[in-house]
Tab-separated table of C-alpha atoms and ligand atoms in Angstrom:
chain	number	residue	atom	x	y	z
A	1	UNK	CA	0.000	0.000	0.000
A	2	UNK	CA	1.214	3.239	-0.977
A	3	UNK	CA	1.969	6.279	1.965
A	4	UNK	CA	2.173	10.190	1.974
A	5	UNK	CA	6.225	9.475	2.293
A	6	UNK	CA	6.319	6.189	0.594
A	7	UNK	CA	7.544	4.688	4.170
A	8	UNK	CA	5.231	1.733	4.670
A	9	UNK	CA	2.218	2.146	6.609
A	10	UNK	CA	2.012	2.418	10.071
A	11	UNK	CA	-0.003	-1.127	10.664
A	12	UNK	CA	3.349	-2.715	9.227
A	13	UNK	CA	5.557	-0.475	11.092
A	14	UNK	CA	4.161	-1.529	14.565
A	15	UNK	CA	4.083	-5.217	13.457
A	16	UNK	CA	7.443	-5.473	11.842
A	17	UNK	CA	8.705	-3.936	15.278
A	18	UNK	CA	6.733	-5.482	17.924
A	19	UNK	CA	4.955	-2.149	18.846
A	20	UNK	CA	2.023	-3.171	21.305
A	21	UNK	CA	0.527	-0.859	22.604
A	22	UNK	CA	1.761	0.000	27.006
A	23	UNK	CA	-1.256	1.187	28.484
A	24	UNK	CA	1.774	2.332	31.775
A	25	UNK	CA	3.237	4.780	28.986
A	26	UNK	CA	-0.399	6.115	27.655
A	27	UNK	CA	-0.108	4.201	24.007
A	28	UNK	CA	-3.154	5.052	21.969
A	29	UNK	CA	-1.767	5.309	18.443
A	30	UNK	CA	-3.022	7.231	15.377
A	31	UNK	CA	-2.177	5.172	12.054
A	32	UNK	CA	-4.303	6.842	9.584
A	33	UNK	CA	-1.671	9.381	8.399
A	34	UNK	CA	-4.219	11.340	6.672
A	35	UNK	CA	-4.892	12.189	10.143
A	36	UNK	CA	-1.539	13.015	11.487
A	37	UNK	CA	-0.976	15.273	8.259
A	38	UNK	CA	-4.330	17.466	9.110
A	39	UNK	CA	-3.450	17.576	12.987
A	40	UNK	CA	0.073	18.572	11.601
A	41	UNK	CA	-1.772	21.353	9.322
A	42	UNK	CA	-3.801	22.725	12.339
A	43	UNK	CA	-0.655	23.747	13.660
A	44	UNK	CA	0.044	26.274	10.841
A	45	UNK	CA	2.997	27.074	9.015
A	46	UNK	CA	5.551	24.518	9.692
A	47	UNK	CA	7.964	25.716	6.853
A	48	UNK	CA	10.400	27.961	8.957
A	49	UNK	CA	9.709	26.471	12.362
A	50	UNK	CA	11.786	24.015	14.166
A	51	UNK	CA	9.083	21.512	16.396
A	52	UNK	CA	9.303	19.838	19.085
A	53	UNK	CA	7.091	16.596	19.652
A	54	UNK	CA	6.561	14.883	22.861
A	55	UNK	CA	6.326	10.807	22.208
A	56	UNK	CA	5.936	9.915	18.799
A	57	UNK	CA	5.836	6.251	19.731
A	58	UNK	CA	5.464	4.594	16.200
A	59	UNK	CA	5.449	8.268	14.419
A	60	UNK	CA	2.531	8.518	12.989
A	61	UNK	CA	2.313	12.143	13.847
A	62	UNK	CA	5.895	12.562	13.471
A	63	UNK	CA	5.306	11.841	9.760
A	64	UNK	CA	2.584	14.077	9.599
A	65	UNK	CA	4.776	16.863	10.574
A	66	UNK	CA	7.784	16.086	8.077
A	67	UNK	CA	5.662	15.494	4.779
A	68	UNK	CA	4.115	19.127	5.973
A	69	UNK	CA	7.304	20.748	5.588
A	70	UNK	CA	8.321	21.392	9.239
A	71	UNK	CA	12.070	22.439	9.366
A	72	UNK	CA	13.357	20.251	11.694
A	73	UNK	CA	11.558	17.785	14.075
A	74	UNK	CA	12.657	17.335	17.278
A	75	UNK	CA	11.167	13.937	19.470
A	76	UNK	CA	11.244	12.689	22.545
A	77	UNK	CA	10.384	9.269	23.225
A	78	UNK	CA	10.411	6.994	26.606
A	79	UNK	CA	9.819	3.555	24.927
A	80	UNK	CA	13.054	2.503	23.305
A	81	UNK	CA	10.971	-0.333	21.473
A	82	UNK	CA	9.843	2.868	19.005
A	83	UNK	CA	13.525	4.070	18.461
A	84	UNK	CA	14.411	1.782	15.732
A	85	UNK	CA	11.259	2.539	13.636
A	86	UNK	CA	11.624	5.870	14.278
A	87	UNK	CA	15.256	5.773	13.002
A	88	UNK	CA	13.682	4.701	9.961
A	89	UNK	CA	12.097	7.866	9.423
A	90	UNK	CA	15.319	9.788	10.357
A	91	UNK	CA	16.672	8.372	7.082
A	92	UNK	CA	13.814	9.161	5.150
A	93	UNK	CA	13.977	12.817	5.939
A	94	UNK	CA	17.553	13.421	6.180
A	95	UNK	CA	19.030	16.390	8.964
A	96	UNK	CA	15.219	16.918	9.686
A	97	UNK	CA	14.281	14.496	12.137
A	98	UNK	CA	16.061	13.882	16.056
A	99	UNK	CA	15.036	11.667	18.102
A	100	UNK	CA	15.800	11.669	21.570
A	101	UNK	CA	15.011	8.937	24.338
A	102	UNK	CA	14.179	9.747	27.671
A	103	UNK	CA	11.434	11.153	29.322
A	104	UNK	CA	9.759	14.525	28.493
A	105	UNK	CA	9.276	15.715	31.883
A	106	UNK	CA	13.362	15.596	32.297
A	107	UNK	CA	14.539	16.202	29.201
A	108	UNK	CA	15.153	20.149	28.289
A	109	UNK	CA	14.764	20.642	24.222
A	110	UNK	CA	15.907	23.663	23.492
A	111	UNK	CA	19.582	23.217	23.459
A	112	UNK	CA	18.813	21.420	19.943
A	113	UNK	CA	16.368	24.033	18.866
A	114	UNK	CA	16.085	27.350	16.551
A	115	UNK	CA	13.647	29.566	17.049
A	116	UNK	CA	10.668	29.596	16.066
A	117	UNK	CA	9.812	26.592	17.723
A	118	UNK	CA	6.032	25.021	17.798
A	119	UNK	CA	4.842	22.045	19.825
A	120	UNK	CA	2.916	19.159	18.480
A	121	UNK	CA	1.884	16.170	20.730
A	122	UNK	CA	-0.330	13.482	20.764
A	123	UNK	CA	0.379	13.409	24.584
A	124	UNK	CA	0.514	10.769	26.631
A	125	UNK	CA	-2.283	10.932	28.730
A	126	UNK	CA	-0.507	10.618	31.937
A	127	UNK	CA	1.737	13.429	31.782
A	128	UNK	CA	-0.212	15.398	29.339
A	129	UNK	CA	-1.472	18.149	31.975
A	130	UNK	CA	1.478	18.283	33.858
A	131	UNK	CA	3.579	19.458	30.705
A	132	UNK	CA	0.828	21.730	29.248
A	133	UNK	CA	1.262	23.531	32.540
A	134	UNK	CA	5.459	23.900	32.403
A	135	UNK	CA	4.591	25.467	29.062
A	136	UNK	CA	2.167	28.054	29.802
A	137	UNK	CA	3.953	29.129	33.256
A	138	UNK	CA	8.008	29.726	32.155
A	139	UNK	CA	9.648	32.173	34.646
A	140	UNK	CA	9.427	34.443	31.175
A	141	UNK	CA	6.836	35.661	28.733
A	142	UNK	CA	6.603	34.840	25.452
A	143	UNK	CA	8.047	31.478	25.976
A	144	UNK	CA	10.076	30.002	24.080
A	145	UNK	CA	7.206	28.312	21.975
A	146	UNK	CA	5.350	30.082	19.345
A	147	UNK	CA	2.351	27.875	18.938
A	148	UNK	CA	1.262	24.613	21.097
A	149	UNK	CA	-0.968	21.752	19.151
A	150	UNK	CA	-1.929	19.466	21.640
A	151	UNK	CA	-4.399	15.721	21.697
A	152	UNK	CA	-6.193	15.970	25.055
A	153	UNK	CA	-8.886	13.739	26.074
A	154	UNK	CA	-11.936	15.689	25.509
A	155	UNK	CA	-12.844	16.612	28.643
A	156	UNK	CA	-9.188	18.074	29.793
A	157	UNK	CA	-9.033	20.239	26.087
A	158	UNK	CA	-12.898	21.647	27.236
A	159	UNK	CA	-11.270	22.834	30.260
A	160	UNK	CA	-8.341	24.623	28.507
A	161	UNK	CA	-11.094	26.313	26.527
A	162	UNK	CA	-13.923	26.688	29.107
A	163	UNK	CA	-15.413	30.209	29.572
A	164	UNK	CA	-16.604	31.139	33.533
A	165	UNK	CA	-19.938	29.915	34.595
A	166	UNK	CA	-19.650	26.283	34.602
A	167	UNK	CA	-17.587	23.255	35.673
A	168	UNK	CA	-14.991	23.094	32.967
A	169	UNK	CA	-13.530	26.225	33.960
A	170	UNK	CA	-10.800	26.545	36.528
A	171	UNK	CA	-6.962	26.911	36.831
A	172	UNK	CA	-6.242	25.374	33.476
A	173	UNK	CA	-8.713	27.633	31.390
A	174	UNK	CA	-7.089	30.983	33.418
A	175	UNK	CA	-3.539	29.878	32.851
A	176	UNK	CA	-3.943	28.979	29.103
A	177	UNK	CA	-6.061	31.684	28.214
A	178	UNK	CA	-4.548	34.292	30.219
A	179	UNK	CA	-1.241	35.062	27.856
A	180	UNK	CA	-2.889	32.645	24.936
A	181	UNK	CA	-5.347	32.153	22.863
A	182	UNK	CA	-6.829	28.573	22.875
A	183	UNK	CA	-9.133	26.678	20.454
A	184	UNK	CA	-10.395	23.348	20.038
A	185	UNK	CA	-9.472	22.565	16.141
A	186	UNK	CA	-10.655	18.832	15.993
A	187	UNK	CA	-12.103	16.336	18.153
A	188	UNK	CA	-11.771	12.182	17.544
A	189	UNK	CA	-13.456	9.365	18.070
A	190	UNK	CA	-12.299	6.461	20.297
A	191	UNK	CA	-11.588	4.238	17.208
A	192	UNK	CA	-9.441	7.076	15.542
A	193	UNK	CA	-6.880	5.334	17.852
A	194	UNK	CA	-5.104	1.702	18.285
A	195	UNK	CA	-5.796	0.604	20.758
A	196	UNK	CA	-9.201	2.406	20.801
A	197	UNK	CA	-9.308	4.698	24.535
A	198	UNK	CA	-12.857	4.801	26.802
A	199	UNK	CA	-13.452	8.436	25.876
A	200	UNK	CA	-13.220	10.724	23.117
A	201	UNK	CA	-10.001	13.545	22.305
A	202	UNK	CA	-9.630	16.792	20.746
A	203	UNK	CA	-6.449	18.798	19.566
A	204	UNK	CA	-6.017	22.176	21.000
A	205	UNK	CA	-3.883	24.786	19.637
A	206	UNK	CA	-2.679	27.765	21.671
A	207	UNK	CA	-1.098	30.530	20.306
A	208	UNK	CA	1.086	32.657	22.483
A	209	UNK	CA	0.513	36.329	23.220
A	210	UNK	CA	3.035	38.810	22.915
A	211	UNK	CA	1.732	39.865	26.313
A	212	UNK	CA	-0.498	38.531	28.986
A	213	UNK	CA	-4.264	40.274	28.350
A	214	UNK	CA	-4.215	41.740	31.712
A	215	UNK	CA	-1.108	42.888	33.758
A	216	UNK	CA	-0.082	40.648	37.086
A	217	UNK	CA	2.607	38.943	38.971
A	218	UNK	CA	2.144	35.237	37.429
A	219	UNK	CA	3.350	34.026	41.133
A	220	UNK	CA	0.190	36.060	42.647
A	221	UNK	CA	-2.140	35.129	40.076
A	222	UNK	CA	-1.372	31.462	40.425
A	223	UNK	CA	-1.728	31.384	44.492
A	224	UNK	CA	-5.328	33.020	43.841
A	225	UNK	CA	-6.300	30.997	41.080
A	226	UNK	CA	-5.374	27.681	43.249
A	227	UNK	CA	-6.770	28.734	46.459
A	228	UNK	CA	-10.108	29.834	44.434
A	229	UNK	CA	-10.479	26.629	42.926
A	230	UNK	CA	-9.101	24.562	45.009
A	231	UNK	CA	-12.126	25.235	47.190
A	232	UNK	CA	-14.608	25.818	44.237
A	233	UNK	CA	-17.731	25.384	46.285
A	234	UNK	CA	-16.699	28.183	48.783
A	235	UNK	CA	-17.468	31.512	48.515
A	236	UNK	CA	-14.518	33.555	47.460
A	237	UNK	CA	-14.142	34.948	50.849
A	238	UNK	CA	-13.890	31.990	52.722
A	239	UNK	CA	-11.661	30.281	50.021
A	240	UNK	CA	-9.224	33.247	49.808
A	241	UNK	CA	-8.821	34.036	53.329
A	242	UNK	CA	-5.547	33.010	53.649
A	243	UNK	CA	-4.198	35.170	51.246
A	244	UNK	CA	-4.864	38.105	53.027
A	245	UNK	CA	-6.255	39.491	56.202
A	246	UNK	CA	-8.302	41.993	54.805
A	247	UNK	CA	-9.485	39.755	51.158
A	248	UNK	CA	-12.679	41.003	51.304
A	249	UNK	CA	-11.780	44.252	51.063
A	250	UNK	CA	-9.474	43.491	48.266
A	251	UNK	CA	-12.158	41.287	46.659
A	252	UNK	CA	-14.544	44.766	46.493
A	253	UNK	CA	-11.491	46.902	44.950
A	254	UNK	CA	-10.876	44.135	42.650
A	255	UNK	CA	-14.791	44.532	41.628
A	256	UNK	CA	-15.406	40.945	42.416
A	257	UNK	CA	-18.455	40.571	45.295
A	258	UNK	CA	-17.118	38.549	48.454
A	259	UNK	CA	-19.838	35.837	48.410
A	260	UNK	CA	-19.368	35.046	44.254
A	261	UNK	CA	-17.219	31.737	43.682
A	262	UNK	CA	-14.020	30.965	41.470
A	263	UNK	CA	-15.551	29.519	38.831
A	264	UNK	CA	-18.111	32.885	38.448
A	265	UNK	CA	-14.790	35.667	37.824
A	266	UNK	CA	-13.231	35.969	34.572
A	267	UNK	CA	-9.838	36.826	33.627
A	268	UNK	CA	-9.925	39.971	33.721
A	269	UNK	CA	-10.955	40.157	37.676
A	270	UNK	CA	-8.781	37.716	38.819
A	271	UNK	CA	-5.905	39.816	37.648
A	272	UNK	CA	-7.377	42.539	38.907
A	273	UNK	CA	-7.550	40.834	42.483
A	274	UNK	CA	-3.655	39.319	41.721
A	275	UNK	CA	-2.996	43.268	41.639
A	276	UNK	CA	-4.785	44.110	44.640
A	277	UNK	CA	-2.818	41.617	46.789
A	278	UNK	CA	0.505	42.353	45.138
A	279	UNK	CA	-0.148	46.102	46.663
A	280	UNK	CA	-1.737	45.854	49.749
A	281	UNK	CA	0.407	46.090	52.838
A	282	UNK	CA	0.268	42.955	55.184
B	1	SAM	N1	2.552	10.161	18.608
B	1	SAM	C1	2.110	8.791	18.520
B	1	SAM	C2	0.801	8.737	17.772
B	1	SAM	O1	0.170	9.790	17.664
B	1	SAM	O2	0.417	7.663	17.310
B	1	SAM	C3	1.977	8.128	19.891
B	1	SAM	C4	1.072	8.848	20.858
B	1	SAM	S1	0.779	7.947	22.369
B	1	SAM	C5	-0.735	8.702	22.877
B	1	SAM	C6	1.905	8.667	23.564
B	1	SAM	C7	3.393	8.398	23.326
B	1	SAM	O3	4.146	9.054	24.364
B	1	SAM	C8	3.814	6.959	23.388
B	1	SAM	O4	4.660	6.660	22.313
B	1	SAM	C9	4.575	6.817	24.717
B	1	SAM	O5	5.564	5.814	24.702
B	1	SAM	C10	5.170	8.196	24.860
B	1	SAM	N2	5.465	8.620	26.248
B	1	SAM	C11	4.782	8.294	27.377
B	1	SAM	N3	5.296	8.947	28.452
B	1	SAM	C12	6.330	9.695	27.975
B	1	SAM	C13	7.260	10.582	28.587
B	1	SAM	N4	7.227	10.834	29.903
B	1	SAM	N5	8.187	11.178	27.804
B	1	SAM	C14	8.234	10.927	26.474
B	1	SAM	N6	7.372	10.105	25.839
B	1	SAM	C15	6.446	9.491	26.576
């Protein structure tokens, strides 16, 4: 059967190397590289960009991102059972492809990297949220990523998205959408995957903003955002007293009424609080 690259498809690739699926390292693979091409193409221009992919297991995606022109791909993989298929691929696209093996929550990428630099992942489930959050909170904005398009399972990509008032929204919607812009571009199916996952995914893509939408100490904006929602059913006032002696004071300056909860303030108020607190004299 013919491919987009002329490597063989990805059904052979997994068989020829033993590839089953570790449901330990979060293995739901995408084989349909029609697929991996379009999620590559919802993550714009690749041309000029160098990207950075967090486990591309049998590289479907990987693929995806090559035959769409990306400059130079760099991936980082935890099972070495993918490495020699993925060498394969190296070859195929020569100088454009590194992989490196290890595990994405130790490894630091950009000593191999030119900017600009987007992110592409199919992540693994597992550590999915915990890197999404090293990337949106660098001790320096804009980070060093242009552009982040992400596989979430559904549920975790509606609350990167989620607008106040409901149940989706909390510390990941006001950390992604306070210094980017986020979108849904696609959602999946279970069987879009091998092996198939209980629950459905979509791919988010973030852009970064030259500048955060409202001014505030990240530090200070994080401790309120946690405390809020950490305590979601509370009323602000009783969640946030710890922060301050005097929060419901603050809470009034900051326009936000003492008795509302976390989930009912939008961006712009919780920065406005973050401010607040940042000033006022303990
Ligand atoms: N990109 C492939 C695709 O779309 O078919 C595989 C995606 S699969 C959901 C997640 C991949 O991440 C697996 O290949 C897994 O081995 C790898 N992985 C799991 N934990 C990892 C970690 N901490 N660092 C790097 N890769 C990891």
């Amino acid at each position: 059967m013919s491919t987009i690259d002329g490597l063989p498809p990805l059904r052979d690739v997994i068989a020829r190397h033993d590839l089953r699926a570790k449901k330990q390292l979060g293995q739901n693979f995408l084989l349909d590289l029609n697929l991996t091409a379009k999620i590559a193409r919802a993550a714009g221009d690749l041309a000029g960009c160098d990207v950075i992919e967090v486990g591309p297991g049998p590289g479907g995606l990987t693929r995806g991102l090559l035959a769409e022109g990306a400059r130079h791909v760099l991936a980082i993989e935890k099972d070495a059972r993918a490495l020699p298929a993925l060498a394969e691929i190296a070859s195929a696209y020569p100088g454009r492809l590194t992989v490196i093996h290890g595990d994405a929550l130790e490894i630091d990428p950009l000593a191999h990297l030119t900017p600009p630099i987007r992110i592409v992942a199919n992540l693994p489930y597992n550590v999915g949220t915990e890197l999404l959050i090293r990337w949106l909170t660098p001790a320096a904005w804009p980070p060093f990523w242009q552009s982040l398009t992400l596989m979430f399972q559904k549920e975790v990509a509606e609350r990167i998205v989620a607008q106040p008032g409901g149940k989706a929204y909390g510390r990941l919607a006001v950390l992604a959408q306070w210094r980017a812009e986020a979108r849904i571009v696609m959602t999946l199916p279970p069987e879009a995957f091998v092996p198939a996952p209980k629950v459905h995914s979509a791919v988010v893509h973030l852009t970064a903003l030259p500048e955060p939408r409202y001014p505030a100490d990240p530090a200070v904006l994080s401790r309120v955002v946690a405390a809020g929602f950490n305590q979601r059913r509370k009323m602000l006032r009783a969640a946030l007293k710890g922060l301050h002696p005097d929060i419901e004071a603050l809470l009034v300056a900051a326009g936000i009424s003492p008795t509302a909860r976390a989930e009912e303030i939008g961006l712009e108020r919780f920065c406005a609080l973050a401010r607040g607190l940042a000033a006022a004299p303990r």
